[in-house]
Amino acid sequence: MPILASDRAPLPVAALVAAALLWPGGPAEADGAVVGIQGRDDRTPVLTADTAESAPYPWPWRAIGRLDWGGAALCTGALIAPDLVLTARHCMASRGAPIPEASGLTFAAGYRFGVAETTTAGAEILAPPAESQTQDFAVVRLATGLNIPPIPLASDDRLSLILAAPSHVVLPSYSRDRPDVLSVHDRCILDGQFGQPFWYHTCDGPSGASGAPILVGMDTDPSGARIAGVLIGYTTAGPPPHGVMIPAPVIRAFLRAQGLAIADAPAPDGRP
């Protein structure tokens, strides 16, 4: 996939890794602003009716859920196959630490106000080595596959076209300040690359949003949703935007190396 031009000078990956990348969940900035909110808070809670007893979330929201460990809210994750959940590696273990067993880890799909469409235990955690933040993503294999259509990874060609100019994306996530309802920043901007493998965006996602999927293809129809990448944190270096994600091609290459290559499966309406 070609490296796309940006009017923002790329930051050296070494500098970004050494000091400039914060994960949501870190301290507030000196002025009291919440790390992960870029300017005004543009998130909107996803409510399909006036009560918590309403119908389950529609797709793709029902394929997104909360990862919890030992009963504590942890991070956001998204189904990329019936039994695979994409999230951030630092949600599973601190940088430099080995990945633990999945015992006690659960994925609550479509979680809202204490009720999920389904809650399933994790069976295995797959992640790259912990050498750097350039590998800050993980895949949780579930003990049981879910009867929920997964969200496909965006193809390399689609991302090349989208990133040719700043493009609208969507960030759905759970967060420490909104742990019981999915919140969505609609029409934030995916605006180029720091240099492989970091790409940056303007989406709001404070503590708990780590591991959330950044979605493309939803401008006219939610059934076109594809995962452009996974949110891993925010950089404090350089001009905005400050949101950082690892893109789908990096994730797809890891899955293939694990023998878990997944096709760009159709969404529920059968789109390619």
PDB file of C-alpha atoms in Angstrom:
ATOM      1  CA  MET A   1       0.000   0.000   0.000  1.00  0.00           C
ATOM      2  CA  PRO A   2       1.468   3.378  -0.900  1.00  0.00           C
ATOM      3  CA  ILE A   3       2.505   5.851   1.765  1.00  0.00           C
ATOM      4  CA  LEU A   4       0.152   8.760   1.333  1.00  0.00           C
ATOM      5  CA  ALA A   5       1.223  12.368   1.432  1.00  0.00           C
ATOM      6  CA  SER A   6       0.142  14.699   4.210  1.00  0.00           C
ATOM      7  CA  ASP A   7       0.649  18.401   4.766  1.00  0.00           C
ATOM      8  CA  ARG A   8       1.801  17.534   8.286  1.00  0.00           C
ATOM      9  CA  ALA A   9       5.447  16.550   8.591  1.00  0.00           C
ATOM     10  CA  PRO A  10       5.704  12.968   9.862  1.00  0.00           C
ATOM     11  CA  LEU A  11       7.024  12.424  13.372  1.00  0.00           C
ATOM     12  CA  PRO A  12       9.835   9.918  13.788  1.00  0.00           C
ATOM     13  CA  VAL A  13       8.374   6.700  15.156  1.00  0.00           C
ATOM     14  CA  ALA A  14      11.201   6.493  17.704  1.00  0.00           C
ATOM     15  CA  ALA A  15      10.261   9.862  19.157  1.00  0.00           C
ATOM     16  CA  LEU A  16       6.604   8.937  19.255  1.00  0.00           C
ATOM     17  CA  VAL A  17       7.349   5.689  21.027  1.00  0.00           C
ATOM     18  CA  ALA A  18       9.836   7.161  23.463  1.00  0.00           C
ATOM     19  CA  ALA A  19       7.828   9.971  24.944  1.00  0.00           C
ATOM     20  CA  ALA A  20       4.933  11.308  22.988  1.00  0.00           C
ATOM     21  CA  LEU A  21       2.196   8.679  22.990  1.00  0.00           C
ATOM     22  CA  LEU A  22      -0.258   8.510  25.871  1.00  0.00           C
ATOM     23  CA  TRP A  23      -2.856   5.824  26.344  1.00  0.00           C
ATOM     24  CA  PRO A  24      -6.349   6.877  27.385  1.00  0.00           C
ATOM     25  CA  GLY A  25      -6.438   6.299  31.105  1.00  0.00           C
ATOM     26  CA  GLY A  26      -3.371   8.389  31.826  1.00  0.00           C
ATOM     27  CA  PRO A  27      -3.408  11.616  33.823  1.00  0.00           C
ATOM     28  CA  ALA A  28      -5.376  14.661  32.834  1.00  0.00           C
ATOM     29  CA  GLU A  29      -3.495  17.405  31.084  1.00  0.00           C
ATOM     30  CA  ALA A  30      -2.214  20.339  33.123  1.00  0.00           C
ATOM     31  CA  ASP A  31      -5.202  22.525  32.258  1.00  0.00           C
ATOM     32  CA  GLY A  32      -7.643  19.891  33.506  1.00  0.00           C
ATOM     33  CA  ALA A  33      -8.630  18.676  30.048  1.00  0.00           C
ATOM     34  CA  VAL A  34      -9.244  14.958  29.689  1.00  0.00           C
ATOM     35  CA  VAL A  35      -6.680  13.083  27.627  1.00  0.00           C
ATOM     36  CA  GLY A  36      -8.458  11.731  24.583  1.00  0.00           C
ATOM     37  CA  ILE A  37     -10.956  14.592  24.143  1.00  0.00           C
ATOM     38  CA  GLN A  38      -9.739  16.820  21.328  1.00  0.00           C
ATOM     39  CA  GLY A  39     -11.334  20.214  21.903  1.00  0.00           C
ATOM     40  CA  ARG A  40     -15.088  19.966  22.483  1.00  0.00           C
ATOM     41  CA  ASP A  41     -16.467  16.595  23.540  1.00  0.00           C
ATOM     42  CA  ASP A  42     -18.341  15.443  20.424  1.00  0.00           C
ATOM     43  CA  ARG A  43     -19.434  12.006  21.629  1.00  0.00           C
ATOM     44  CA  THR A  44     -23.108  11.006  21.534  1.00  0.00           C
ATOM     45  CA  PRO A  45     -24.510   8.035  23.506  1.00  0.00           C
ATOM     46  CA  VAL A  46     -26.162   5.330  21.418  1.00  0.00           C
ATOM     47  CA  LEU A  47     -29.744   4.909  22.641  1.00  0.00           C
ATOM     48  CA  THR A  48     -32.310   3.081  20.530  1.00  0.00           C
ATOM     49  CA  ALA A  49     -35.201   3.963  22.860  1.00  0.00           C
ATOM     50  CA  ASP A  50     -35.889   5.782  26.120  1.00  0.00           C
ATOM     51  CA  THR A  51     -35.229   2.858  28.456  1.00  0.00           C
ATOM     52  CA  ALA A  52     -32.498   0.328  29.133  1.00  0.00           C
ATOM     53  CA  GLU A  53     -34.989  -2.471  28.358  1.00  0.00           C
ATOM     54  CA  SER A  54     -35.216  -1.470  24.703  1.00  0.00           C
ATOM     55  CA  ALA A  55     -34.246  -3.632  21.745  1.00  0.00           C
ATOM     56  CA  PRO A  56     -30.591  -4.602  21.227  1.00  0.00           C
ATOM     57  CA  TYR A  57     -28.263  -2.267  19.424  1.00  0.00           C
ATOM     58  CA  PRO A  58     -28.426  -2.382  15.615  1.00  0.00           C
ATOM     59  CA  TRP A  59     -25.392  -3.441  13.578  1.00  0.00           C
ATOM     60  CA  PRO A  60     -22.557  -2.446  13.659  1.00  0.00           C
ATOM     61  CA  TRP A  61     -22.997  -1.291  17.273  1.00  0.00           C
ATOM     62  CA  ARG A  62     -24.020  -4.788  18.403  1.00  0.00           C
ATOM     63  CA  ALA A  63     -20.641  -6.129  17.207  1.00  0.00           C
ATOM     64  CA  ILE A  64     -18.836  -3.736  19.574  1.00  0.00           C
ATOM     65  CA  GLY A  65     -18.593  -4.442  23.270  1.00  0.00           C
ATOM     66  CA  ARG A  66     -16.860  -3.978  26.578  1.00  0.00           C
ATOM     67  CA  LEU A  67     -13.914  -6.119  27.595  1.00  0.00           C
ATOM     68  CA  ASP A  68     -13.886  -6.688  31.344  1.00  0.00           C
ATOM     69  CA  TRP A  69     -11.373  -8.428  33.539  1.00  0.00           C
ATOM     70  CA  GLY A  70     -12.404  -9.596  36.984  1.00  0.00           C
ATOM     71  CA  GLY A  71     -15.559  -7.506  36.981  1.00  0.00           C
ATOM     72  CA  ALA A  72     -13.780  -4.197  36.333  1.00  0.00           C
ATOM     73  CA  ALA A  73     -14.395  -2.152  33.180  1.00  0.00           C
ATOM     74  CA  LEU A  74     -11.374  -2.545  30.985  1.00  0.00           C
ATOM     75  CA  CYS A  75     -11.456  -1.505  27.320  1.00  0.00           C
ATOM     76  CA  THR A  76     -13.469  -1.514  24.119  1.00  0.00           C
ATOM     77  CA  GLY A  77     -13.348  -4.335  21.575  1.00  0.00           C
ATOM     78  CA  ALA A  78     -14.933  -5.223  18.246  1.00  0.00           C
ATOM     79  CA  LEU A  79     -15.792  -8.544  16.622  1.00  0.00           C
ATOM     80  CA  ILE A  80     -13.703  -9.169  13.495  1.00  0.00           C
ATOM     81  CA  ALA A  81     -14.797 -12.821  13.274  1.00  0.00           C
ATOM     82  CA  PRO A  82     -17.483 -14.716  15.203  1.00  0.00           C
ATOM     83  CA  ASP A  83     -14.862 -15.777  17.769  1.00  0.00           C
ATOM     84  CA  LEU A  84     -12.249 -12.993  17.493  1.00  0.00           C
ATOM     85  CA  VAL A  85     -12.295  -9.577  19.201  1.00  0.00           C
ATOM     86  CA  LEU A  86      -9.886  -6.805  18.200  1.00  0.00           C
ATOM     87  CA  THR A  87      -8.612  -4.502  20.964  1.00  0.00           C
ATOM     88  CA  ALA A  88      -5.445  -2.765  22.210  1.00  0.00           C
ATOM     89  CA  ARG A  89      -2.538  -4.764  23.599  1.00  0.00           C
ATOM     90  CA  HIS A  90      -2.020  -2.462  26.573  1.00  0.00           C
ATOM     91  CA  CYS A  91      -5.525  -3.419  27.720  1.00  0.00           C
ATOM     92  CA  MET A  92      -4.184  -6.943  28.235  1.00  0.00           C
ATOM     93  CA  ALA A  93      -0.767  -6.190  29.749  1.00  0.00           C
ATOM     94  CA  SER A  94       1.582  -3.301  30.410  1.00  0.00           C
ATOM     95  CA  ARG A  95       4.224  -2.582  27.798  1.00  0.00           C
ATOM     96  CA  GLY A  96       7.110  -4.987  28.246  1.00  0.00           C
ATOM     97  CA  ALA A  97       5.032  -7.479  30.233  1.00  0.00           C
ATOM     98  CA  PRO A  98       4.027 -10.873  28.849  1.00  0.00           C
ATOM     99  CA  ILE A  99       0.448 -11.461  27.802  1.00  0.00           C
ATOM    100  CA  PRO A 100      -1.414 -13.279  30.606  1.00  0.00           C
ATOM    101  CA  GLU A 101      -3.876 -16.130  30.363  1.00  0.00           C
ATOM    102  CA  ALA A 102      -7.409 -15.141  29.383  1.00  0.00           C
ATOM    103  CA  SER A 103      -8.896 -16.453  32.628  1.00  0.00           C
ATOM    104  CA  GLY A 104     -11.511 -14.018  33.945  1.00  0.00           C
ATOM    105  CA  LEU A 105     -11.657 -11.980  30.710  1.00  0.00           C
ATOM    106  CA  THR A 106     -15.136 -11.459  29.236  1.00  0.00           C
ATOM    107  CA  PHE A 107     -16.530  -9.707  26.181  1.00  0.00           C
ATOM    108  CA  ALA A 108     -19.991  -8.149  26.545  1.00  0.00           C
ATOM    109  CA  ALA A 109     -21.289  -7.471  23.038  1.00  0.00           C
ATOM    110  CA  GLY A 110     -23.726  -4.597  22.683  1.00  0.00           C
ATOM    111  CA  TYR A 111     -23.405  -3.775  26.371  1.00  0.00           C
ATOM    112  CA  ARG A 112     -25.788  -1.149  27.730  1.00  0.00           C
ATOM    113  CA  PHE A 113     -26.784  -0.248  31.286  1.00  0.00           C
ATOM    114  CA  GLY A 114     -25.771  -3.590  32.780  1.00  0.00           C
ATOM    115  CA  VAL A 115     -27.253  -5.744  29.998  1.00  0.00           C
ATOM    116  CA  ALA A 116     -25.442  -7.187  26.982  1.00  0.00           C
ATOM    117  CA  GLU A 117     -26.782  -8.972  23.924  1.00  0.00           C
ATOM    118  CA  THR A 118     -24.382 -11.752  24.887  1.00  0.00           C
ATOM    119  CA  THR A 119     -21.429 -12.117  27.250  1.00  0.00           C
ATOM    120  CA  THR A 120     -18.713 -14.628  26.406  1.00  0.00           C
ATOM    121  CA  ALA A 121     -15.499 -15.659  28.132  1.00  0.00           C
ATOM    122  CA  GLY A 122     -12.141 -15.181  26.499  1.00  0.00           C
ATOM    123  CA  ALA A 123     -10.182 -18.347  25.711  1.00  0.00           C
ATOM    124  CA  GLU A 124      -6.865 -16.993  24.424  1.00  0.00           C
ATOM    125  CA  ILE A 125      -5.122 -13.670  23.895  1.00  0.00           C
ATOM    126  CA  LEU A 126      -3.050 -13.265  20.736  1.00  0.00           C
ATOM    127  CA  ALA A 127      -0.733 -10.269  20.468  1.00  0.00           C
ATOM    128  CA  PRO A 128       2.567  -9.211  18.917  1.00  0.00           C
ATOM    129  CA  PRO A 129       5.667  -9.006  21.128  1.00  0.00           C
ATOM    130  CA  ALA A 130       5.766  -6.079  23.532  1.00  0.00           C
ATOM    131  CA  GLU A 131       8.830  -4.273  22.211  1.00  0.00           C
ATOM    132  CA  SER A 132       7.078  -1.038  21.242  1.00  0.00           C
ATOM    133  CA  GLN A 133       3.803   0.829  20.879  1.00  0.00           C
ATOM    134  CA  THR A 134       3.902   0.128  17.140  1.00  0.00           C
ATOM    135  CA  GLN A 135       2.542  -3.291  18.094  1.00  0.00           C
ATOM    136  CA  ASP A 136      -0.106  -2.117  20.539  1.00  0.00           C
ATOM    137  CA  PHE A 137      -2.998  -4.280  19.399  1.00  0.00           C
ATOM    138  CA  ALA A 138      -4.322  -7.681  20.419  1.00  0.00           C
ATOM    139  CA  VAL A 139      -6.931 -10.214  19.377  1.00  0.00           C
ATOM    140  CA  VAL A 140      -8.985 -12.120  21.950  1.00  0.00           C
ATOM    141  CA  ARG A 141     -10.183 -15.541  20.886  1.00  0.00           C
ATOM    142  CA  LEU A 142     -13.566 -16.208  22.494  1.00  0.00           C
ATOM    143  CA  ALA A 143     -14.514 -19.497  24.098  1.00  0.00           C
ATOM    144  CA  THR A 144     -17.678 -19.529  21.978  1.00  0.00           C
ATOM    145  CA  GLY A 145     -18.316 -17.920  18.610  1.00  0.00           C
ATOM    146  CA  LEU A 146     -21.090 -15.322  18.605  1.00  0.00           C
ATOM    147  CA  ASN A 147     -24.106 -15.205  16.337  1.00  0.00           C
ATOM    148  CA  ILE A 148     -23.417 -11.560  15.531  1.00  0.00           C
ATOM    149  CA  PRO A 149     -22.060 -10.485  12.130  1.00  0.00           C
ATOM    150  CA  PRO A 150     -18.480  -9.277  12.649  1.00  0.00           C
ATOM    151  CA  ILE A 151     -17.189  -5.981  11.288  1.00  0.00           C
ATOM    152  CA  PRO A 152     -14.797  -6.593   8.376  1.00  0.00           C
ATOM    153  CA  LEU A 153     -11.377  -4.989   8.228  1.00  0.00           C
ATOM    154  CA  ALA A 154     -11.149  -2.329   5.529  1.00  0.00           C
ATOM    155  CA  SER A 155      -9.200  -3.403   2.461  1.00  0.00           C
ATOM    156  CA  ASP A 156      -5.843  -1.831   1.647  1.00  0.00           C
ATOM    157  CA  ASP A 157      -7.268  -0.342  -1.542  1.00  0.00           C
ATOM    158  CA  ARG A 158     -10.182   1.246   0.301  1.00  0.00           C
ATOM    159  CA  LEU A 159      -7.885   2.816   2.880  1.00  0.00           C
ATOM    160  CA  SER A 160      -5.613   4.162   0.154  1.00  0.00           C
ATOM    161  CA  LEU A 161      -8.571   5.943  -1.432  1.00  0.00           C
ATOM    162  CA  ILE A 162      -9.924   7.222   1.890  1.00  0.00           C
ATOM    163  CA  LEU A 163      -6.592   8.581   3.043  1.00  0.00           C
ATOM    164  CA  ALA A 164      -5.872  10.338  -0.242  1.00  0.00           C
ATOM    165  CA  ALA A 165      -7.660  13.272   1.424  1.00  0.00           C
ATOM    166  CA  PRO A 166      -8.932  13.833   4.980  1.00  0.00           C
ATOM    167  CA  SER A 167     -11.982  11.602   5.340  1.00  0.00           C
ATOM    168  CA  HIS A 168     -14.864  11.227   7.775  1.00  0.00           C
ATOM    169  CA  VAL A 169     -14.718   8.269  10.153  1.00  0.00           C
ATOM    170  CA  VAL A 170     -16.660   7.074  13.204  1.00  0.00           C
ATOM    171  CA  LEU A 171     -15.318   6.092  16.634  1.00  0.00           C
ATOM    172  CA  PRO A 172     -17.679   4.025  18.834  1.00  0.00           C
ATOM    173  CA  SER A 173     -16.358   3.304  22.329  1.00  0.00           C
ATOM    174  CA  TYR A 174     -16.979   2.703  25.994  1.00  0.00           C
ATOM    175  CA  SER A 175     -15.060   4.918  28.402  1.00  0.00           C
ATOM    176  CA  ARG A 176     -14.388   5.452  32.080  1.00  0.00           C
ATOM    177  CA  ASP A 177     -16.746   8.414  32.205  1.00  0.00           C
ATOM    178  CA  ARG A 178     -19.449   6.544  30.219  1.00  0.00           C
ATOM    179  CA  PRO A 179     -18.920   2.878  31.107  1.00  0.00           C
ATOM    180  CA  ASP A 180     -22.528   1.729  30.679  1.00  0.00           C
ATOM    181  CA  VAL A 181     -23.388   2.969  27.224  1.00  0.00           C
ATOM    182  CA  LEU A 182     -21.676   3.008  23.849  1.00  0.00           C
ATOM    183  CA  SER A 183     -20.771   6.546  22.781  1.00  0.00           C
ATOM    184  CA  VAL A 184     -20.028   7.545  19.209  1.00  0.00           C
ATOM    185  CA  HIS A 185     -18.024  10.395  17.735  1.00  0.00           C
ATOM    186  CA  ASP A 186     -19.505  10.644  14.253  1.00  0.00           C
ATOM    187  CA  ARG A 187     -17.760  12.348  11.348  1.00  0.00           C
ATOM    188  CA  CYS A 188     -14.393  12.859  12.986  1.00  0.00           C
ATOM    189  CA  ILE A 189     -11.449  12.996  10.602  1.00  0.00           C
ATOM    190  CA  LEU A 190      -8.853  10.422   9.586  1.00  0.00           C
ATOM    191  CA  ASP A 191      -6.088  12.698   8.396  1.00  0.00           C
ATOM    192  CA  GLY A 192      -3.041  10.799   7.234  1.00  0.00           C
ATOM    193  CA  GLN A 193      -0.016   9.088   8.675  1.00  0.00           C
ATOM    194  CA  PHE A 194       2.757   9.680  11.181  1.00  0.00           C
ATOM    195  CA  GLY A 195       4.739   7.168   9.182  1.00  0.00           C
ATOM    196  CA  GLN A 196       4.171   3.450   9.352  1.00  0.00           C
ATOM    197  CA  PRO A 197       2.421   2.074  11.275  1.00  0.00           C
ATOM    198  CA  PHE A 198       0.786   5.027  13.067  1.00  0.00           C
ATOM    199  CA  TRP A 199      -2.124   6.926  11.508  1.00  0.00           C
ATOM    200  CA  TYR A 200      -3.827   9.854  13.195  1.00  0.00           C
ATOM    201  CA  HIS A 201      -7.368  11.179  13.651  1.00  0.00           C
ATOM    202  CA  THR A 202      -9.507  13.784  15.432  1.00  0.00           C
ATOM    203  CA  CYS A 203     -11.882  11.385  17.231  1.00  0.00           C
ATOM    204  CA  ASP A 204     -12.735  11.730  20.934  1.00  0.00           C
ATOM    205  CA  GLY A 205     -12.068   8.687  23.108  1.00  0.00           C
ATOM    206  CA  PRO A 206     -10.916   9.048  26.741  1.00  0.00           C
ATOM    207  CA  SER A 207      -9.985   6.316  29.204  1.00  0.00           C
ATOM    208  CA  GLY A 208     -11.638   3.008  28.308  1.00  0.00           C
ATOM    209  CA  ALA A 209     -11.806   3.790  24.607  1.00  0.00           C
ATOM    210  CA  SER A 210      -8.519   1.995  23.949  1.00  0.00           C
ATOM    211  CA  GLY A 211      -9.103  -0.876  21.548  1.00  0.00           C
ATOM    212  CA  ALA A 212     -12.114   0.760  19.926  1.00  0.00           C
ATOM    213  CA  PRO A 213     -12.494   0.361  16.159  1.00  0.00           C
ATOM    214  CA  ILE A 214     -12.281   3.396  13.913  1.00  0.00           C
ATOM    215  CA  LEU A 215     -14.894   2.829  11.233  1.00  0.00           C
ATOM    216  CA  VAL A 216     -15.092   3.932   7.608  1.00  0.00           C
ATOM    217  CA  GLY A 217     -17.808   3.418   5.010  1.00  0.00           C
ATOM    218  CA  MET A 218     -20.726   4.713   7.102  1.00  0.00           C
ATOM    219  CA  ASP A 219     -21.341   8.056   5.394  1.00  0.00           C
ATOM    220  CA  THR A 220     -24.539   6.869   3.683  1.00  0.00           C
ATOM    221  CA  ASP A 221     -25.344   3.471   5.183  1.00  0.00           C
ATOM    222  CA  PRO A 222     -24.274   1.788   8.456  1.00  0.00           C
ATOM    223  CA  SER A 223     -24.130  -1.574   6.687  1.00  0.00           C
ATOM    224  CA  GLY A 224     -21.031  -0.335   4.861  1.00  0.00           C
ATOM    225  CA  ALA A 225     -18.986  -0.188   8.084  1.00  0.00           C
ATOM    226  CA  ARG A 226     -15.406  -1.422   7.885  1.00  0.00           C
ATOM    227  CA  ILE A 227     -12.614  -1.199  10.478  1.00  0.00           C
ATOM    228  CA  ALA A 228      -9.906   1.231   9.367  1.00  0.00           C
ATOM    229  CA  GLY A 229      -7.845   0.605  12.493  1.00  0.00           C
ATOM    230  CA  VAL A 230      -7.779   0.345  16.269  1.00  0.00           C
ATOM    231  CA  LEU A 231      -7.432   3.292  18.651  1.00  0.00           C
ATOM    232  CA  ILE A 232      -4.342   2.985  20.843  1.00  0.00           C
ATOM    233  CA  GLY A 233      -3.795   6.439  22.365  1.00  0.00           C
ATOM    234  CA  TYR A 234      -3.034  10.109  21.833  1.00  0.00           C
ATOM    235  CA  THR A 235       0.189  11.912  21.073  1.00  0.00           C
ATOM    236  CA  THR A 236       1.178  15.113  22.861  1.00  0.00           C
ATOM    237  CA  ALA A 237       3.713  16.046  20.180  1.00  0.00           C
ATOM    238  CA  GLY A 238       3.111  18.374  17.257  1.00  0.00           C
ATOM    239  CA  PRO A 239      -0.059  20.096  16.089  1.00  0.00           C
ATOM    240  CA  PRO A 240      -3.485  18.420  16.179  1.00  0.00           C
ATOM    241  CA  PRO A 241      -4.948  15.984  15.410  1.00  0.00           C
ATOM    242  CA  HIS A 242      -3.575  13.954  18.298  1.00  0.00           C
ATOM    243  CA  GLY A 243      -5.485  10.660  18.100  1.00  0.00           C
ATOM    244  CA  VAL A 244      -3.377   7.660  17.084  1.00  0.00           C
ATOM    245  CA  MET A 245      -4.477   4.360  15.566  1.00  0.00           C
ATOM    246  CA  ILE A 246      -2.829   1.255  14.148  1.00  0.00           C
ATOM    247  CA  PRO A 247      -4.299   0.589  10.683  1.00  0.00           C
ATOM    248  CA  ALA A 248      -6.058  -2.503   9.385  1.00  0.00           C
ATOM    249  CA  PRO A 249      -3.236  -3.683   7.069  1.00  0.00           C
ATOM    250  CA  VAL A 250      -0.898  -4.113  10.061  1.00  0.00           C
ATOM    251  CA  ILE A 251      -3.561  -6.068  11.935  1.00  0.00           C
ATOM    252  CA  ARG A 252      -4.360  -8.226   8.904  1.00  0.00           C
ATOM    253  CA  ALA A 253      -0.676  -9.111   8.436  1.00  0.00           C
ATOM    254  CA  PHE A 254      -0.490 -10.258  12.075  1.00  0.00           C
ATOM    255  CA  LEU A 255      -3.609 -12.390  11.708  1.00  0.00           C
ATOM    256  CA  ARG A 256      -2.179 -14.065   8.625  1.00  0.00           C
ATOM    257  CA  ALA A 257       1.080 -14.772  10.446  1.00  0.00           C
ATOM    258  CA  GLN A 258      -0.967 -16.489  13.165  1.00  0.00           C
ATOM    259  CA  GLY A 259      -2.824 -18.592  10.612  1.00  0.00           C
ATOM    260  CA  LEU A 260      -5.952 -16.557  11.303  1.00  0.00           C
ATOM    261  CA  ALA A 261      -6.257 -14.787   7.964  1.00  0.00           C
ATOM    262  CA  ILE A 262      -9.793 -13.519   7.610  1.00  0.00           C
ATOM    263  CA  ALA A 263     -11.381 -12.451   4.364  1.00  0.00           C
ATOM    264  CA  ASP A 264     -12.861  -9.022   3.852  1.00  0.00           C
ATOM    265  CA  ALA A 265     -16.158 -10.638   4.716  1.00  0.00           C
ATOM    266  CA  PRO A 266     -19.403  -9.058   3.586  1.00  0.00           C
ATOM    267  CA  ALA A 267     -21.444  -6.971   5.976  1.00  0.00           C
ATOM    268  CA  PRO A 268     -24.988  -8.180   6.816  1.00  0.00           C
ATOM    269  CA  ASP A 269     -26.429  -6.831   3.555  1.00  0.00           C
ATOM    270  CA  GLY A 270     -23.960  -8.881   1.514  1.00  0.00           C
ATOM    271  CA  ARG A 271     -21.759  -6.015   0.404  1.00  0.00           C
ATOM    272  CA  PRO A 272     -18.251  -6.987  -0.688  1.00  0.00           C
TER     273      PRO A 272
END
